[in-house]
Short mmCIF file of C-alpha atoms and ligand atoms in Angstrom, two decimals:
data_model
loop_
_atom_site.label_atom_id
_atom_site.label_comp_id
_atom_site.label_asym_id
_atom_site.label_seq_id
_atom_site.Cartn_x
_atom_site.Cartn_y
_atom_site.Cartn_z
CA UNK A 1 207.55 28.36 155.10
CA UNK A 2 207.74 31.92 154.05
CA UNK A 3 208.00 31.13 149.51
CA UNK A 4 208.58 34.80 149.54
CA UNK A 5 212.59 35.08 151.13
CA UNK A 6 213.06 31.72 149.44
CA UNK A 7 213.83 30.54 153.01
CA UNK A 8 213.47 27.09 152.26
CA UNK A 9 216.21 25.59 154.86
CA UNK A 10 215.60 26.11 158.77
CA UNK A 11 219.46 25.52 160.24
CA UNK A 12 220.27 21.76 160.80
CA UNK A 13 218.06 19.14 161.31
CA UNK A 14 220.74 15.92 162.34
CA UNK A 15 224.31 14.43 162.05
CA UNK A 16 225.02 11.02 161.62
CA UNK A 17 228.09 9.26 162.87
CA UNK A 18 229.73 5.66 161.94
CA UNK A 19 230.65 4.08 165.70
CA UNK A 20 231.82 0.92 166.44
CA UNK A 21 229.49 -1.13 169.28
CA UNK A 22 225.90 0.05 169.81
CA UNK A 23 226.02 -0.91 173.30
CA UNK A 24 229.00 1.52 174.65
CA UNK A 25 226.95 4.45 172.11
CA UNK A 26 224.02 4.13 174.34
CA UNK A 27 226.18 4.20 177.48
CA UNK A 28 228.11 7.34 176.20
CA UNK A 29 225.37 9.23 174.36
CA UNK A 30 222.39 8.55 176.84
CA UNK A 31 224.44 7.73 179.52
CA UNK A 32 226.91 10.18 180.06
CA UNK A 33 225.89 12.76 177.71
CA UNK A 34 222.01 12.57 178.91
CA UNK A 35 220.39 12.96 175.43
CA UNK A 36 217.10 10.80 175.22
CA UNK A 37 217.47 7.56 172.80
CA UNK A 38 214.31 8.38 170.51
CA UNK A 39 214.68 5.98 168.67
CA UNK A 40 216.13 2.18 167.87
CA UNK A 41 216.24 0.98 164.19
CA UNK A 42 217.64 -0.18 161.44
CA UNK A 43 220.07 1.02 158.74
CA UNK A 44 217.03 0.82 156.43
CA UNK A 45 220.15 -0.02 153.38
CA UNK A 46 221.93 -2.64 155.48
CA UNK A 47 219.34 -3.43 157.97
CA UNK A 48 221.57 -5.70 160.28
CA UNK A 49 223.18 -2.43 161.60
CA UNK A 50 221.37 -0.43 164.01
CA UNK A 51 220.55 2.89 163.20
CA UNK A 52 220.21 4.62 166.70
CA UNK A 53 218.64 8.34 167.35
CA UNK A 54 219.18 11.02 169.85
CA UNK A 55 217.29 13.91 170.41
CA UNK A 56 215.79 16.08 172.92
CA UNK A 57 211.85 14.87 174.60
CA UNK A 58 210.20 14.30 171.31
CA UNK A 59 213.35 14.23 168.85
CA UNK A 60 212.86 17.85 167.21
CA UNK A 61 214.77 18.95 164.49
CA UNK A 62 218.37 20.44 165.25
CA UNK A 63 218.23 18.28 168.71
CA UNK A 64 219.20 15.03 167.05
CA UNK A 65 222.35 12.76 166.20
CA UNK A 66 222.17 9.29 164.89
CA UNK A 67 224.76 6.35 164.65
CA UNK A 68 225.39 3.67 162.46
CA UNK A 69 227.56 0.88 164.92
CA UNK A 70 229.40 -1.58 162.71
CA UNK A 71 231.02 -3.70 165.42
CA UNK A 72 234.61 -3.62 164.23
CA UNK A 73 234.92 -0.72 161.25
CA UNK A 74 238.35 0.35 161.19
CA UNK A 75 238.72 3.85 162.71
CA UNK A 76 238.42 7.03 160.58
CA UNK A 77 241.12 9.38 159.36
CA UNK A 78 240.00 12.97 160.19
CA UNK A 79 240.96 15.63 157.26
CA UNK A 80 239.24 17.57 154.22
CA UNK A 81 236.10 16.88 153.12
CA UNK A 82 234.50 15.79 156.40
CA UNK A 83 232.64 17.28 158.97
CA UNK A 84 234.81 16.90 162.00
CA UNK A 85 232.90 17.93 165.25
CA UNK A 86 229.61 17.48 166.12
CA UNK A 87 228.96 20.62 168.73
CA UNK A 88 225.63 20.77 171.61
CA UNK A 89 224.34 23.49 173.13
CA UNK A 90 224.23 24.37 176.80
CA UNK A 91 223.65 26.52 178.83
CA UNK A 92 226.22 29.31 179.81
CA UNK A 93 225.99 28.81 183.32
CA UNK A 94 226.11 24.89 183.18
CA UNK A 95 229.89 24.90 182.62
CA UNK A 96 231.18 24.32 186.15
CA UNK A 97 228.57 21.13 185.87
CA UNK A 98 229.71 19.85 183.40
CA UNK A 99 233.24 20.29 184.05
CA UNK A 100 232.74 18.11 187.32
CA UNK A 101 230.45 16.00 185.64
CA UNK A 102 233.21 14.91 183.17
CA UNK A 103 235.62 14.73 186.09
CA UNK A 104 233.38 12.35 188.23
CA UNK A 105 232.47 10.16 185.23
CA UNK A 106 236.90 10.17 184.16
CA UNK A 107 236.35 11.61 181.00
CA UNK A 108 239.15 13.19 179.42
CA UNK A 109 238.60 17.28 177.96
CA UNK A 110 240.45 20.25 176.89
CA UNK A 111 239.94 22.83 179.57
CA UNK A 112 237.70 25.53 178.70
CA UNK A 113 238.28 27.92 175.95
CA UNK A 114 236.47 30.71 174.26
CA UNK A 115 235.52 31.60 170.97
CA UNK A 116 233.62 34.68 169.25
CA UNK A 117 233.67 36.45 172.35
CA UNK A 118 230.56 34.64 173.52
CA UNK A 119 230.93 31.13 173.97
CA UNK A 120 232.33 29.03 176.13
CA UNK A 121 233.48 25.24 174.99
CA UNK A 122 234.79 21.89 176.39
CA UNK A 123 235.98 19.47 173.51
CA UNK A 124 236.43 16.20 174.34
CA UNK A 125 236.62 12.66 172.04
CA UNK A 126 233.19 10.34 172.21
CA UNK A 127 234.42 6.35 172.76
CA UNK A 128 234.93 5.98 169.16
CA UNK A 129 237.24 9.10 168.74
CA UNK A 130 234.83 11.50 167.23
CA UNK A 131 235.68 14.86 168.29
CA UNK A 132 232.82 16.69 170.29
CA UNK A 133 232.23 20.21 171.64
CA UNK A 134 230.56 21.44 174.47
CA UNK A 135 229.44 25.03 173.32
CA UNK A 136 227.94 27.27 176.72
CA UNK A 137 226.20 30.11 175.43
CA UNK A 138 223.34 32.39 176.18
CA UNK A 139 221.49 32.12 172.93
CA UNK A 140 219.69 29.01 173.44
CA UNK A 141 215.99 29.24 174.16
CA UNK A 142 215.66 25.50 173.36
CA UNK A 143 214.34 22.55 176.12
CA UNK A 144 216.22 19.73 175.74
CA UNK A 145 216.05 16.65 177.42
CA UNK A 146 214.51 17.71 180.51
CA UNK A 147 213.28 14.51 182.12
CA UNK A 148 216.67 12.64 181.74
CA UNK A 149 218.83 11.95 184.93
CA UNK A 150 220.90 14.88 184.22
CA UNK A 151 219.21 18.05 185.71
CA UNK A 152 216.83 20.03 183.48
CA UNK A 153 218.33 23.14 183.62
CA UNK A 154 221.97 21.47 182.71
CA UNK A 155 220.76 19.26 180.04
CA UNK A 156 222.00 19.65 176.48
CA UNK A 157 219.49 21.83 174.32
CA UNK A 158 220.01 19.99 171.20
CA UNK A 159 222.67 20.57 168.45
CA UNK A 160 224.42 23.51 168.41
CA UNK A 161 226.13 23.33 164.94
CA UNK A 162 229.18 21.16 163.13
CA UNK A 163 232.59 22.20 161.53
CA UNK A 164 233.71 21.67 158.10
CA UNK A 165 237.15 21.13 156.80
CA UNK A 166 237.48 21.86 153.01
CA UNK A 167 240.59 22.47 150.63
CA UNK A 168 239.19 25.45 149.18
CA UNK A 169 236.92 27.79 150.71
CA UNK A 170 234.78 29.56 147.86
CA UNK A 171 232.94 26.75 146.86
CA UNK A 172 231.59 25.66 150.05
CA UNK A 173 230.57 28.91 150.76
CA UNK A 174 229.16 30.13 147.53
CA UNK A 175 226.91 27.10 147.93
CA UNK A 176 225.98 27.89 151.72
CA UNK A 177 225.13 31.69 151.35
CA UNK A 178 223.68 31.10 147.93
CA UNK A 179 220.91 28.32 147.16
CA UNK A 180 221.29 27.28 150.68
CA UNK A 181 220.50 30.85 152.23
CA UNK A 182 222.99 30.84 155.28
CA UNK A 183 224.71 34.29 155.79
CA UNK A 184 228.27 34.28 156.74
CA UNK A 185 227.94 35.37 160.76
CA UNK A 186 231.05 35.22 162.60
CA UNK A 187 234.93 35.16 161.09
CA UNK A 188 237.71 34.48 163.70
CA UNK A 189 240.88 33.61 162.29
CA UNK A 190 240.80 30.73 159.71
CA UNK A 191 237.30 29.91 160.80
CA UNK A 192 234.06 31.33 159.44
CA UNK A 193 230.70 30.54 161.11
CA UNK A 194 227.94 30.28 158.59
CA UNK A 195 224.18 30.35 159.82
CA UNK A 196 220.22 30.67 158.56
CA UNK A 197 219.85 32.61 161.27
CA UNK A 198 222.43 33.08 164.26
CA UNK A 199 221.04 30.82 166.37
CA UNK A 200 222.19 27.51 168.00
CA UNK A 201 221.54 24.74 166.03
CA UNK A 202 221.52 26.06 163.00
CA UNK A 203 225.51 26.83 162.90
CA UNK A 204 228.08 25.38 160.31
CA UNK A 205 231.60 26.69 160.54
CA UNK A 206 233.66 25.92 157.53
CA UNK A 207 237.89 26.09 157.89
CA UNK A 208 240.50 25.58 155.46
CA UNK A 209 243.25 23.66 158.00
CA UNK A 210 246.76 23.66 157.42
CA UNK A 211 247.14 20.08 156.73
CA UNK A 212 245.74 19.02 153.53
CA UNK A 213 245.46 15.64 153.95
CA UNK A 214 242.36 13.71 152.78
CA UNK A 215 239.64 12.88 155.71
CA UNK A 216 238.48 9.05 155.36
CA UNK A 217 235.25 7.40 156.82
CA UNK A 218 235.50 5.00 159.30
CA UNK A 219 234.52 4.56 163.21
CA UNK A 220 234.10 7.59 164.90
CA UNK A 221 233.59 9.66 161.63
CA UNK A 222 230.71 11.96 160.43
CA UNK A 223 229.08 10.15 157.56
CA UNK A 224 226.63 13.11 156.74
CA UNK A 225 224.84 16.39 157.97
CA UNK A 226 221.58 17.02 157.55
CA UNK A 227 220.02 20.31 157.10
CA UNK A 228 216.28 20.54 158.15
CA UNK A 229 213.46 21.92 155.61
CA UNK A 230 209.48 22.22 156.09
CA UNK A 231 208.52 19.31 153.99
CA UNK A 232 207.93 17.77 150.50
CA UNK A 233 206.83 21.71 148.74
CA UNK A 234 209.95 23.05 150.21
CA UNK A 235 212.94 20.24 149.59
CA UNK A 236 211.34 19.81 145.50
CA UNK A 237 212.17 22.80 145.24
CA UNK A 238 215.54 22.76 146.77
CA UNK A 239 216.06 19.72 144.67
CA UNK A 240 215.12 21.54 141.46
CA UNK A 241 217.97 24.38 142.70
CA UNK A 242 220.54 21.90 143.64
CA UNK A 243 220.22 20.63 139.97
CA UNK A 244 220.16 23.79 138.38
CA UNK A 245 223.27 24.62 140.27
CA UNK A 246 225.10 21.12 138.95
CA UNK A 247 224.82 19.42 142.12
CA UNK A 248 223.61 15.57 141.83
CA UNK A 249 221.21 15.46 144.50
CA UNK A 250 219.64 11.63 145.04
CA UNK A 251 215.89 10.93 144.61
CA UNK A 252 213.56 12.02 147.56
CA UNK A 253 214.27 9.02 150.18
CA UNK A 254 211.64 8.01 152.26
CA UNK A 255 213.22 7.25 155.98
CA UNK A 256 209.67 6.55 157.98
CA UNK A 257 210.69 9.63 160.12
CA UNK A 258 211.74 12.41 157.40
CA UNK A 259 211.91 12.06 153.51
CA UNK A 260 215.64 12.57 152.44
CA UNK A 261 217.71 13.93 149.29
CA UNK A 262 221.47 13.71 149.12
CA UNK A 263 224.48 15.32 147.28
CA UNK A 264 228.18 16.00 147.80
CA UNK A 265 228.84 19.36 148.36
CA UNK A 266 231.61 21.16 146.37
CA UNK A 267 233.91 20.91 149.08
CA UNK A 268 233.51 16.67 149.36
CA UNK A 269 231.02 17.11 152.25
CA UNK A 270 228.08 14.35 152.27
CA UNK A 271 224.67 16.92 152.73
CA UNK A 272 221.35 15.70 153.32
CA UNK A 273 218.17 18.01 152.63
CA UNK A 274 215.38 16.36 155.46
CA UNK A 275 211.81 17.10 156.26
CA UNK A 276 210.74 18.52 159.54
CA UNK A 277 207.92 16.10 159.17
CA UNK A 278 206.78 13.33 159.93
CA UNK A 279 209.03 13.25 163.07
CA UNK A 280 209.71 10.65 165.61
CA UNK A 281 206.23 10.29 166.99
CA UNK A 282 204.62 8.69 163.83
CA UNK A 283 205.11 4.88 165.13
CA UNK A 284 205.65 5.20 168.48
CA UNK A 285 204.23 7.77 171.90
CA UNK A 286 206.03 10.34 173.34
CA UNK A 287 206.20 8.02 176.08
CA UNK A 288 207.80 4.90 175.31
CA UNK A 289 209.72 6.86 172.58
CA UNK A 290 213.12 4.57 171.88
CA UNK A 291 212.29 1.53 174.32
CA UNK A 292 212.16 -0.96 171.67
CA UNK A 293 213.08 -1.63 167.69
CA UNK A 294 210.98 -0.30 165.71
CA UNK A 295 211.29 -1.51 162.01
CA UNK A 296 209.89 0.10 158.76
CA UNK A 297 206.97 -2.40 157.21
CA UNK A 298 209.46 -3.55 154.10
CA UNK A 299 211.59 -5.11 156.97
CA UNK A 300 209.10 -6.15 159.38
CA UNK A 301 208.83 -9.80 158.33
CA UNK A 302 212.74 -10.18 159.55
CA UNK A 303 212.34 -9.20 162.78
CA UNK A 304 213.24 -11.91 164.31
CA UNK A 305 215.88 -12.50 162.43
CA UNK A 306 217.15 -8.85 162.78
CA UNK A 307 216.96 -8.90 166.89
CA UNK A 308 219.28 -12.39 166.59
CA UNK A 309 221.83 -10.34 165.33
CA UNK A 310 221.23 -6.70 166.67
CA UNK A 311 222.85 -6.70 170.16
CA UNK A 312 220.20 -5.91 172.85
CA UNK A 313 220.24 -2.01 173.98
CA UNK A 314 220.21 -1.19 177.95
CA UNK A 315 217.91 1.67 178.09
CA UNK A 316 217.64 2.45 181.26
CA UNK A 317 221.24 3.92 182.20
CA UNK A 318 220.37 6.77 184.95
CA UNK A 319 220.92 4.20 187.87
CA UNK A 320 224.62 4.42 186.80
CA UNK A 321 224.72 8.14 186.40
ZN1 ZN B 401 220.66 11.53 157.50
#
């Protein structure tokens, strides 16, 4: 962390989704998608949920996507206030495999467009309805998940950024290119592309649609981004500037994996400020990374209550792909 530039936020570090049946997420998101499960837990508030990760080998920052599956929430109502897309990076010159891919696997997605003169995308709707992008671009210098069934030079790098829909621009963006240090990169029509640096993973692009109307949380919904920082130094003081700037960011959270601090942007937006470390690796090897449920000590002693009720995960879903 460089104290001098007050660079104290490194792009984005996860989304998390509400989904439906944990099951049919690990089908989709490992399955067809290719991205590694890194980890199975618990909703560490309401810890007969799941709380499943996705990530690239060892679940770095900006690679990873989480879901809470309540078996039967009522679907979401996409509008203001919400993140609406969760976006990957690939490769530019995966496109025509991943076009077939999608074919083969009778997936339904828009046919390739183009945006900022540079990338192309595929959008398409996960099981649940949340709206996802395929963005193909030559920026990427990331890995991804390159010992999945999907070939390592056509896997997914790792996030490549989300889109925000707000009522009223300014706010959102004062907050973003101020105390959060993104710089407004990109500006095509009614959408403008904010970034630390311009760099996949690390993109949010904020739009003010046409229709008003209120977004509301349900299945298939983004509960919350996350934006990455170096660690407990660097989000204290990011909390101290979030209160100074009238924000109510939540107490540091510990999550066994990153320590967490929450508050609503201006535009309704749920943000999270998380630490690069610990990371995925503090409970369980690279290896054997998301084969089995791993539970913080506090809920250890209900484990065997917990994996009664928590649907059992297939795993091992390349045979089918
Ligand atoms: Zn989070």
């Amino acid at each position: 962390m460089d104290t001098r530039t007050n660079n104290y936020i490194g792009g984005l570090h996860h989304i998390t989704v509400l989904a439906d049946d944990g099951r049919r997420n690990v089908e989709f998101y490992a399955g067809v998608l290719g991205l590694r499960l890194i980890k199975q837990t618990v909703n560490f508030d309401d810890p007969g949920v799941y709380h499943l990760y996705y990530g690239d080998q060892t679940g770095s920052p900006g690679t990873i996507l989480t879901f809470f599956p309540y078996r039967g929430l009522p679907p979401g109502k996409t509008g203001i206030g919400q993140s609406v897309v969760v976006s990957f990076s690939l490769p530019l010159s995966s496109l025509a495999f991943w076009e077939h891919r999608l074919k083969r696997l009778d997936i339904a997605f828009e046919k390739p467009s183009e945006r900022f003169n540079r990338e192309a995308l595929i959008s398409l709707k996960d099981i649940d309805g949340l709206k996802l992008e395929l963005v193909f671009n030559e920026l990427d210098t990331r890995e991804g998940f390159a010992s999945g069934h999907i070939p390592a030079k056509h896997a997914i790098r790792g996030l490549f950024g989300t889109e925000l829909w707000v009522e009223d621009l300014a706010p959102t963006a004062g907050l973003l290119t101020g105390l959060m240090t993104h710089q407004l990169l990109a500006e095509q029509g009614s959408r403008m592309r904010f970034g630390v640096e311009d760099s996949p993973g690390k993109y949010v692009d904020v739009q003010v649609p046409s229709n008003k109307a209120q977004g509301r949380n349900g299945n298939g919904s983004v509960h919350h981004i996350a934006f990455r920082t170096p660690g407990q130094l660097s989000q204290n003081i990011l909390w101290e500037k979030l209160r100074g700037a009238g924000m109510h960011p939540t107490p540091v959270i510990d999550r066994q994996y990153f320590r967490s601090v929450y508050f609503r942007e201006p535009g309704g937006v749920l943000f999270e400020i998380a630490t690069d470390d610990p990371g995925f690796l503090v409970d369980e090897s690279a290896e054997t990374l998301g084969q089995s449920l791993m539970l913080p000590s506090r809920h250890e002693n209900r484990r065997h209550e917990l994996e009664a009720v928590l649907p059992a995960l297939d795993v091992n879903l390349s045979p089918y792909y």
